[in-house]
Short mmCIF file of C-alpha atoms and ligand atoms in Angstrom, two decimals:
data_model
loop_
_atom_site.label_atom_id
_atom_site.label_comp_id
_atom_site.label_asym_id
_atom_site.label_seq_id
_atom_site.Cartn_x
_atom_site.Cartn_y
_atom_site.Cartn_z
CA MET T 1 14.62 -70.12 -2.63
CA LYS T 2 18.22 -69.66 -2.41
CA ARG T 3 19.80 -70.09 0.34
CA GLU T 4 21.11 -66.69 1.56
CA THR T 5 17.70 -65.06 0.62
CA GLY T 6 16.43 -67.85 3.09
CA ILE T 7 18.79 -66.48 5.96
CA LEU T 8 18.16 -63.06 5.48
CA ALA T 9 14.60 -63.14 5.50
CA LYS T 10 14.26 -65.24 8.65
CA THR T 11 16.56 -63.17 10.86
CA TRP T 12 13.99 -60.54 12.00
CA PRO T 13 11.79 -60.56 13.46
CA LEU T 14 13.20 -62.50 16.22
CA ARG T 15 11.63 -65.89 16.64
CA ASP T 16 13.36 -67.55 19.53
CA THR T 17 13.87 -64.60 22.10
CA THR T 18 12.09 -62.71 24.15
CA PRO T 19 13.03 -59.09 23.02
CA ALA T 20 15.96 -57.74 25.41
CA THR T 21 14.54 -54.79 27.59
CA THR T 22 17.47 -52.30 27.78
CA ILE T 23 17.31 -49.10 29.70
CA ASN T 24 17.34 -46.90 26.52
CA PRO T 25 14.73 -47.38 23.92
CA PRO T 26 15.87 -49.09 20.43
CA THR T 27 16.89 -46.92 17.73
CA TYR T 28 14.22 -47.02 14.89
CA ARG T 29 15.65 -46.49 11.52
CA GLY T 30 13.75 -47.10 8.39
CA SER T 31 11.84 -45.78 4.96
CA THR T 32 9.29 -48.35 4.68
CA VAL T 33 7.33 -49.54 7.44
CA LEU T 34 5.23 -52.91 7.22
CA PHE T 35 1.75 -53.64 7.16
CA ALA T 36 0.24 -56.72 8.97
CA ASP T 37 -1.80 -57.37 6.00
CA TYR T 38 -3.73 -55.74 2.99
CA SER T 39 -6.54 -54.55 5.28
CA GLU T 40 -4.45 -52.55 7.26
CA MET T 41 -2.68 -50.75 4.32
CA LEU T 42 -6.19 -50.01 2.77
CA LYS T 43 -6.80 -48.29 6.08
CA VAL T 44 -4.39 -45.50 5.17
CA GLY T 45 -6.15 -44.37 2.18
CA CYS T 46 -9.46 -43.84 3.86
CA HIS T 47 -7.57 -42.27 6.92
CA GLU T 48 -8.64 -44.98 9.35
CA TYR T 49 -4.85 -46.30 9.95
CA GLU T 50 -3.45 -45.57 13.73
CA GLY T 51 -0.12 -46.86 13.17
CA ILE T 52 3.00 -45.17 11.39
CA THR T 53 3.28 -45.68 7.74
CA TYR T 54 6.32 -44.69 6.65
CA GLY T 55 10.07 -43.53 7.60
CA THR T 56 8.79 -39.68 7.34
CA ASP T 57 5.89 -40.36 9.70
CA ARG T 58 7.97 -39.94 12.73
CA LEU T 59 9.50 -43.19 13.66
CA PRO T 60 9.49 -44.33 17.46
CA THR T 61 12.03 -42.97 18.45
CA GLN T 62 11.56 -39.67 17.03
CA ARG T 63 8.15 -39.29 18.66
CA GLN T 64 9.60 -40.30 22.03
CA PHE T 65 11.82 -37.61 22.00
CA GLU T 66 8.87 -35.30 21.03
CA GLU T 67 6.85 -36.30 23.66
CA ALA T 68 9.70 -35.83 26.38
CA MET T 69 10.08 -32.18 25.37
CA ARG T 70 6.34 -31.61 25.11
CA GLN T 71 6.13 -32.79 28.78
CA LEU T 72 8.86 -30.63 30.05
CA GLU T 73 7.89 -27.48 28.38
CA GLY T 74 4.15 -28.09 28.89
CA GLY T 75 2.89 -27.50 25.17
CA ALA T 76 0.34 -29.54 23.08
CA VAL T 77 2.26 -30.23 20.49
CA THR T 78 6.33 -30.92 19.81
CA ARG T 79 8.12 -32.01 16.82
CA VAL T 80 11.64 -32.36 16.12
CA LEU T 81 13.53 -30.71 13.02
CA GLN T 82 16.92 -31.31 11.54
CA SER T 83 18.57 -28.04 13.38
CA GLY T 84 17.56 -25.13 15.56
CA ILE T 85 17.80 -22.84 12.15
CA ALA T 86 14.95 -25.38 10.52
CA ALA T 87 12.78 -25.13 13.71
CA ILE T 88 13.25 -21.36 13.04
CA GLN T 89 12.41 -21.57 9.45
CA THR T 90 9.55 -24.09 9.82
CA ALA T 91 7.77 -22.12 12.77
CA LEU T 92 7.94 -18.92 10.56
CA MET T 93 6.72 -20.65 7.51
CA ALA T 94 3.93 -22.63 8.99
CA PHE T 95 2.64 -19.31 10.52
CA THR T 96 2.87 -16.90 7.87
CA LYS T 97 1.48 -16.20 3.96
CA SER T 98 1.95 -13.81 1.37
CA GLY T 99 1.17 -10.46 2.35
CA ASP T 100 2.04 -10.60 5.88
CA HIS T 101 4.00 -8.65 8.24
CA ILE T 102 6.23 -9.98 11.06
CA LEU T 103 7.98 -8.58 14.00
CA VAL T 104 11.81 -9.84 14.66
CA CYS T 105 13.75 -9.05 17.66
CA ASP T 106 16.96 -7.83 16.65
CA ASN T 107 19.20 -9.75 18.92
CA ALA T 108 17.63 -12.84 17.53
CA TYR T 109 19.70 -15.64 16.10
CA GLY T 110 21.49 -14.22 12.61
CA PRO T 111 20.70 -16.94 10.68
CA GLY T 112 16.90 -16.38 11.44
CA GLN T 113 16.99 -12.61 10.47
CA ARG T 114 18.61 -13.63 7.14
CA PHE T 115 15.89 -16.21 6.22
CA CYS T 116 13.33 -13.36 7.05
CA ARG T 117 15.28 -10.81 4.91
CA LYS T 118 16.45 -13.10 2.04
CA VAL T 119 13.42 -16.28 1.99
CA LEU T 120 10.39 -14.77 3.33
CA LYS T 121 10.55 -11.41 1.32
CA LYS T 122 10.63 -13.47 -1.58
CA PHE T 123 7.23 -14.93 -0.64
CA ASN T 124 6.28 -11.25 0.07
CA ILE T 125 6.23 -11.60 4.08
CA ASP T 126 7.49 -8.01 4.84
CA PHE T 127 9.68 -8.25 8.08
CA THR T 128 10.81 -5.54 10.96
CA PRO T 129 13.72 -5.85 13.31
CA ILE T 130 12.66 -4.37 16.63
CA PRO T 131 14.85 -3.46 19.67
CA ALA T 132 16.49 -6.41 21.50
CA GLY T 133 14.76 -5.11 24.99
CA VAL T 134 11.30 -4.71 23.62
CA GLY T 135 8.58 -4.81 26.21
CA ALA T 136 5.07 -3.27 25.68
CA ASP T 137 6.34 -1.09 23.56
CA ILE T 138 5.93 -3.23 20.35
CA GLU T 139 2.48 -1.78 20.06
CA GLN T 140 4.35 1.10 18.17
CA TYR T 141 5.75 -1.55 15.84
CA LEU T 142 2.56 -3.39 14.83
CA LYS T 143 0.99 -2.73 11.51
CA PRO T 144 -2.60 -4.03 10.43
CA ASN T 145 -1.10 -7.01 8.73
CA THR T 146 1.44 -8.47 11.68
CA VAL T 147 0.51 -11.63 12.17
CA LEU T 148 4.03 -12.99 14.01
CA ILE T 149 6.47 -11.67 16.49
CA LEU T 150 9.72 -13.38 16.89
CA LEU T 151 11.48 -13.30 20.25
CA GLU T 152 14.81 -14.51 21.55
CA SER T 153 15.42 -13.99 25.49
CA PRO T 154 17.95 -13.51 26.41
CA GLY T 155 19.41 -13.18 22.77
CA SER T 156 22.71 -15.54 22.78
CA ILE T 157 25.26 -12.70 22.19
CA THR T 158 24.42 -9.46 23.73
CA PHE T 159 21.69 -11.37 26.39
CA GLU T 160 18.93 -8.80 26.05
CA ILE T 161 16.04 -9.57 27.90
CA GLN T 162 12.44 -8.99 26.72
CA ASP T 163 9.29 -8.55 28.63
CA ILE T 164 7.59 -11.30 27.50
CA PRO T 165 4.42 -11.04 29.72
CA ALA T 166 3.79 -7.70 28.29
CA ILE T 167 4.71 -8.74 24.78
CA THR T 168 2.43 -11.71 24.69
CA ALA T 169 -0.67 -9.77 26.29
CA ILE T 170 -0.65 -7.18 23.41
CA ALA T 171 -0.15 -9.92 21.17
CA ARG T 172 -3.21 -12.02 22.12
CA GLN T 173 -6.01 -9.64 22.23
CA LYS T 174 -4.64 -9.12 18.37
CA ASN T 175 -4.12 -12.58 17.33
CA ILE T 176 -0.53 -12.28 16.58
CA VAL T 177 1.28 -15.61 16.96
CA THR T 178 4.34 -15.16 19.60
CA VAL T 179 7.39 -17.42 18.72
CA LEU T 180 10.39 -17.28 21.43
CA ASP T 181 13.68 -18.92 20.90
CA ALA T 182 14.21 -20.32 24.44
CA THR T 183 17.56 -22.02 23.84
CA TRP T 184 19.81 -20.27 26.18
CA ALA T 185 17.63 -21.09 29.31
CA THR T 186 16.54 -24.51 28.17
CA PRO T 187 13.22 -25.98 29.11
CA LEU T 188 14.42 -26.02 32.66
CA TYR T 189 15.09 -22.61 33.32
CA LEU T 190 11.82 -20.49 31.78
CA LYS T 191 8.11 -21.63 30.77
CA PRO T 192 7.39 -19.83 28.13
CA PHE T 193 3.85 -21.08 28.14
CA ASP T 194 2.88 -19.72 31.61
CA LEU T 195 4.28 -16.27 30.06
CA GLY T 196 1.69 -16.50 27.31
CA VAL T 197 4.21 -17.59 24.61
CA ASP T 198 2.57 -19.48 21.51
CA VAL T 199 5.54 -21.33 20.15
CA THR T 200 8.78 -22.25 21.75
CA ILE T 201 11.97 -23.11 20.00
CA HIS T 202 14.97 -25.24 21.09
CA SER T 203 18.31 -25.49 19.49
CA VAL T 204 18.63 -29.09 20.98
CA THR T 205 22.33 -28.91 19.47
CA LYS T 206 23.10 -26.80 22.65
CA TYR T 207 22.56 -28.11 26.16
CA ILE T 208 19.45 -30.36 25.75
CA SER T 209 22.28 -32.77 23.58
CA GLY T 210 25.09 -31.61 25.40
CA TYR T 211 28.17 -33.05 23.89
CA SER T 212 28.45 -30.99 20.73
CA ASP T 213 28.12 -33.82 18.49
CA VAL T 214 24.20 -33.50 16.92
CA LEU T 215 22.42 -30.86 15.22
CA ALA T 216 18.67 -30.76 16.11
CA GLY T 217 15.54 -28.40 16.89
CA THR T 218 12.20 -28.30 18.44
CA VAL T 219 9.24 -26.58 17.79
CA THR T 220 6.65 -26.88 20.59
CA VAL T 221 3.41 -25.28 20.23
CA ASN T 222 0.07 -24.46 22.66
CA GLU T 223 -3.47 -26.15 22.44
CA ARG T 224 -4.42 -22.74 20.34
CA TYR T 225 -2.09 -23.29 17.36
CA GLY T 226 -1.30 -26.94 17.86
CA GLN T 227 -3.04 -28.54 15.58
CA SER T 228 -2.30 -26.19 12.50
CA PHE T 229 1.00 -26.70 13.26
CA GLU T 230 1.09 -30.46 13.36
CA ARG T 231 -0.84 -30.42 10.14
CA PHE T 232 2.03 -28.11 8.32
CA TYR T 233 4.44 -30.37 9.68
CA LYS T 234 3.22 -33.32 8.39
CA LEU T 235 2.37 -31.70 5.04
CA MET T 236 6.17 -31.07 4.72
CA GLU T 237 7.24 -34.52 5.30
CA ILE T 238 9.85 -33.29 7.49
CA TYR T 239 11.71 -36.04 9.69
CA THR T 240 14.77 -36.21 11.86
CA PRO T 241 17.35 -39.19 11.59
CA ALA T 242 16.95 -41.45 14.25
CA GLU T 243 20.17 -41.26 15.70
CA GLU T 244 19.88 -37.84 16.81
CA CYS T 245 16.87 -38.42 18.48
CA TYR T 246 18.22 -41.01 20.42
CA LEU T 247 21.37 -38.71 21.30
CA ALA T 248 18.91 -36.04 22.16
CA LEU T 249 16.39 -38.09 24.28
CA ARG T 250 19.70 -39.41 26.20
CA GLY T 251 20.90 -35.80 26.57
CA LEU T 252 17.81 -34.87 28.48
CA HIS T 253 18.64 -37.65 31.21
CA SER T 254 21.63 -35.46 32.36
CA LEU T 255 20.58 -32.11 31.44
CA ALA T 256 19.19 -30.95 34.98
CA THR T 257 22.82 -32.14 36.39
CA ARG T 258 24.98 -30.90 33.68
CA LEU T 259 22.85 -27.40 33.63
CA ARG T 260 23.59 -26.79 37.54
CA GLN T 261 27.52 -27.38 37.07
CA HIS T 262 27.21 -25.00 33.65
CA GLU T 263 25.32 -22.46 35.88
CA GLN T 264 27.85 -22.49 38.98
CA SER T 265 31.05 -22.44 36.97
CA ALA T 266 29.82 -19.37 34.67
CA LEU T 267 28.72 -17.52 37.64
CA THR T 268 31.84 -17.78 39.27
CA VAL T 269 34.01 -17.03 36.12
CA ALA T 270 31.67 -14.17 35.39
CA ARG T 271 31.89 -12.75 38.97
CA TRP T 272 35.86 -12.71 38.77
CA LEU T 273 35.82 -11.24 35.36
CA GLN T 274 33.63 -8.30 37.16
CA THR T 275 37.08 -7.76 39.15
CA VAL T 276 39.42 -7.87 36.37
CA PRO T 277 40.73 -3.97 35.51
CA LEU T 278 40.73 -4.82 31.48
CA ILE T 279 36.95 -5.74 31.39
CA ASP T 280 34.09 -3.14 30.79
CA GLU T 281 30.80 -4.97 31.32
CA VAL T 282 30.16 -8.43 31.85
CA LEU T 283 26.70 -9.63 30.06
CA HIS T 284 25.02 -12.20 32.31
CA PRO T 285 21.66 -11.97 33.13
CA ALA T 286 21.99 -13.27 36.84
CA LEU T 287 24.10 -10.34 37.65
CA PRO T 288 22.46 -7.41 39.53
CA CYS T 289 24.49 -5.10 37.02
CA HIS T 290 22.33 -6.87 34.03
CA PRO T 291 20.27 -3.70 32.77
CA GLU T 292 17.15 -6.24 32.78
CA HIS T 293 18.20 -8.65 35.69
CA HIS T 294 14.78 -7.79 37.29
CA LEU T 295 12.96 -9.38 34.54
CA TRP T 296 15.30 -12.32 34.62
CA ARG T 297 14.40 -12.71 38.19
CA ARG T 298 10.72 -12.75 37.56
CA ASP T 299 10.41 -14.84 34.47
CA PHE T 300 13.51 -17.30 34.85
CA THR T 301 14.15 -19.88 37.25
CA GLY T 302 18.19 -20.17 36.67
CA SER T 303 21.07 -19.44 34.34
CA SER T 304 22.74 -21.25 32.15
CA GLY T 305 26.86 -21.28 31.17
CA LEU T 306 26.61 -18.95 28.37
CA PHE T 307 27.85 -15.10 28.70
CA SER T 308 29.62 -12.20 27.12
CA PHE T 309 32.04 -9.63 28.22
CA THR T 310 33.28 -6.33 26.98
CA PHE T 311 36.64 -4.84 26.96
CA LYS T 312 37.22 -1.09 28.49
CA LYS T 313 39.64 -0.53 25.51
CA ASP T 314 39.21 -1.22 21.86
CA TYR T 315 41.63 -3.67 20.74
CA THR T 316 43.13 -4.38 17.35
CA ASP T 317 42.28 -7.56 15.90
CA LYS T 318 46.25 -8.35 16.48
CA GLN T 319 46.16 -7.93 20.11
CA LEU T 320 42.74 -9.51 20.44
CA ALA T 321 44.46 -12.67 18.37
CA SER T 322 47.36 -12.62 20.98
CA PHE T 323 45.01 -12.97 23.80
CA VAL T 324 42.30 -15.42 22.04
CA ASP T 325 45.35 -17.64 20.70
CA SER T 326 47.40 -17.94 23.74
CA LEU T 327 44.23 -19.71 25.45
CA GLN T 328 44.17 -23.40 26.20
CA LEU T 329 40.96 -24.44 27.50
CA PHE T 330 38.90 -22.50 25.73
CA ALA T 331 38.59 -23.25 21.79
CA LEU T 332 37.60 -21.43 19.01
CA GLY T 333 34.43 -22.17 17.55
CA TYR T 334 30.58 -21.65 16.65
CA SER T 335 27.49 -23.20 18.90
CA TRP T 336 27.80 -23.70 22.45
CA GLY T 337 26.34 -25.64 25.37
CA GLY T 338 28.43 -28.68 25.22
CA TYR T 339 31.35 -29.94 27.89
CA LYS T 340 33.91 -28.37 26.06
CA SER T 341 34.34 -24.30 26.85
CA LEU T 342 34.13 -22.46 23.87
CA LEU T 343 34.99 -18.60 22.70
CA THR T 344 33.77 -16.39 19.95
CA ALA T 345 34.93 -12.56 19.57
CA ALA T 346 33.27 -10.13 16.99
CA LYS T 347 31.72 -6.76 16.45
CA VAL T 348 27.78 -7.21 16.22
CA LYS T 349 25.88 -5.92 13.63
CA ARG T 350 22.17 -4.29 14.43
CA ALA T 351 19.63 -3.09 12.52
CA THR T 352 18.07 -0.87 15.61
CA PRO T 353 20.11 1.38 18.01
CA SER T 354 21.76 -1.26 20.67
CA ARG T 355 24.15 -0.48 23.65
CA TYR T 356 26.97 -2.48 22.21
CA ALA T 357 26.89 -1.31 18.70
CA LYS T 358 30.64 -1.26 17.40
CA LYS T 359 31.74 -3.18 20.66
CA THR T 360 33.73 -6.02 20.45
CA ILE T 361 32.10 -8.74 22.58
CA VAL T 362 33.89 -11.82 23.75
CA ARG T 363 31.29 -14.79 24.27
CA LEU T 364 32.28 -17.63 26.64
CA SER T 365 30.43 -20.82 26.67
CA ILE T 366 31.23 -22.17 29.93
CA GLY T 367 31.97 -25.91 29.99
CA LEU T 368 32.32 -28.64 32.45
CA GLU T 369 35.91 -28.27 32.77
CA ASP T 370 37.34 -27.29 36.58
CA CYS T 371 36.35 -23.81 36.88
CA ASP T 372 39.83 -22.80 38.67
CA ASP T 373 41.35 -23.87 35.65
CA LEU T 374 39.57 -21.90 33.31
CA ILE T 375 39.96 -18.53 35.47
CA ARG T 376 43.59 -19.53 35.25
CA ASP T 377 43.60 -19.94 31.29
CA LEU T 378 41.74 -16.69 31.19
CA GLU T 379 44.04 -14.76 33.50
CA LYS T 380 47.14 -15.86 31.47
CA GLY T 381 45.21 -14.45 28.39
CA PHE T 382 44.69 -11.21 29.73
CA ALA T 383 48.28 -10.79 30.35
CA MET T 384 48.91 -10.88 26.80
CA LEU T 385 46.96 -7.27 26.66
CA THR T 386 49.01 -5.66 29.20
C1 PLP C 401 22.52 -22.19 17.80
C2 PLP C 401 21.18 -21.40 18.01
C3 PLP C 401 20.10 -21.65 17.04
C4 PLP C 401 20.46 -22.44 15.69
O1 PLP C 401 20.47 -23.94 16.20
P1 PLP C 401 21.28 -25.09 15.26
O2 PLP C 401 20.84 -26.38 15.63
O3 PLP C 401 22.73 -24.93 15.19
O4 PLP C 401 20.85 -24.61 13.65
C5 PLP C 401 18.93 -20.93 17.22
N1 PLP C 401 18.76 -20.33 18.21
C6 PLP C 401 19.92 -20.05 19.10
C7 PLP C 401 19.55 -19.09 20.31
C8 PLP C 401 21.09 -20.71 18.94
O5 PLP C 401 22.30 -20.13 19.88
#
């Protein structure tokens, strides 16, 4: 045996030291997972092997994050995916087939709706957008072949809230799967399974990871559909890289503390915005003026740091640029839920009548900076518009 070969072969597993126990779990990277002996390997073929067989069989770091999310949400099965949009796509594919029809709430994440329009359509799955504030009136949109309803509450740009229990009560009677993107509330401020939802989606990219350096998503499923989703995930040989799972797991430990600060700062900024003469509406579910505030109070236990506002005047892009570009603490960029405050401003496109049609929606993700500094930054920015 060549010297180098021998050395490399002997460094793992560690022989002479007890493995150190760190607070955080080790990160398992790997394609090949070793079997103890040939008899163990033979068990795989007859489905008797209980260990992990391969890198796509969900290595321990991935399994640990999934289990933490499953417990937080109170679901039966959780699987992690490489992004929030991948979680949406996978949930939709798992529960539909050619000839089916699905309903999608009009405020649901844009790329998810595009996936329905451009990809599911190709596989002969029909899709109808429904109003963002839908409740028991969902009945009128159902077709005999409707198999799934995709909800997002509140929507992450215009913050309409759906009457989730009213929808799930109807769906349950007709064996229609309800999928709820609950990214805004996180698993801490909404318990969708208690409201009759079958499947929840979280973009882990946002508050759960918390530092804008992770892309990941989860799908959590109730007892009723858990096994069928588990089988689909396995069949697709999906996996999520260990580093992303590690960072997501780490983020969970500080989620409650970070969220409390995001919530408090966002409410302070939102209430201040209500006093600014240029501002028309502040779209924040926890403000009593929000059109579905009563539903938020009934179903949610807190609010996060993402909300929007509209101006009284319709400013030109150039005027908006003078406001936006003057800000020093709010950075311009997509995504949200991290420590850095972010802003986006755009007109929303909707397929159904919306109270915000044609309005520029300025969306703020309130980060962990000092709240008075954020208000001062906005105040200086608004001065550019007067
Ligand atoms: C960002 C987002 C997603 C997609 O998550 P990615 O991890 O960025 O793919 C899905 N749903 C909502 C509500 C989001 O805000």
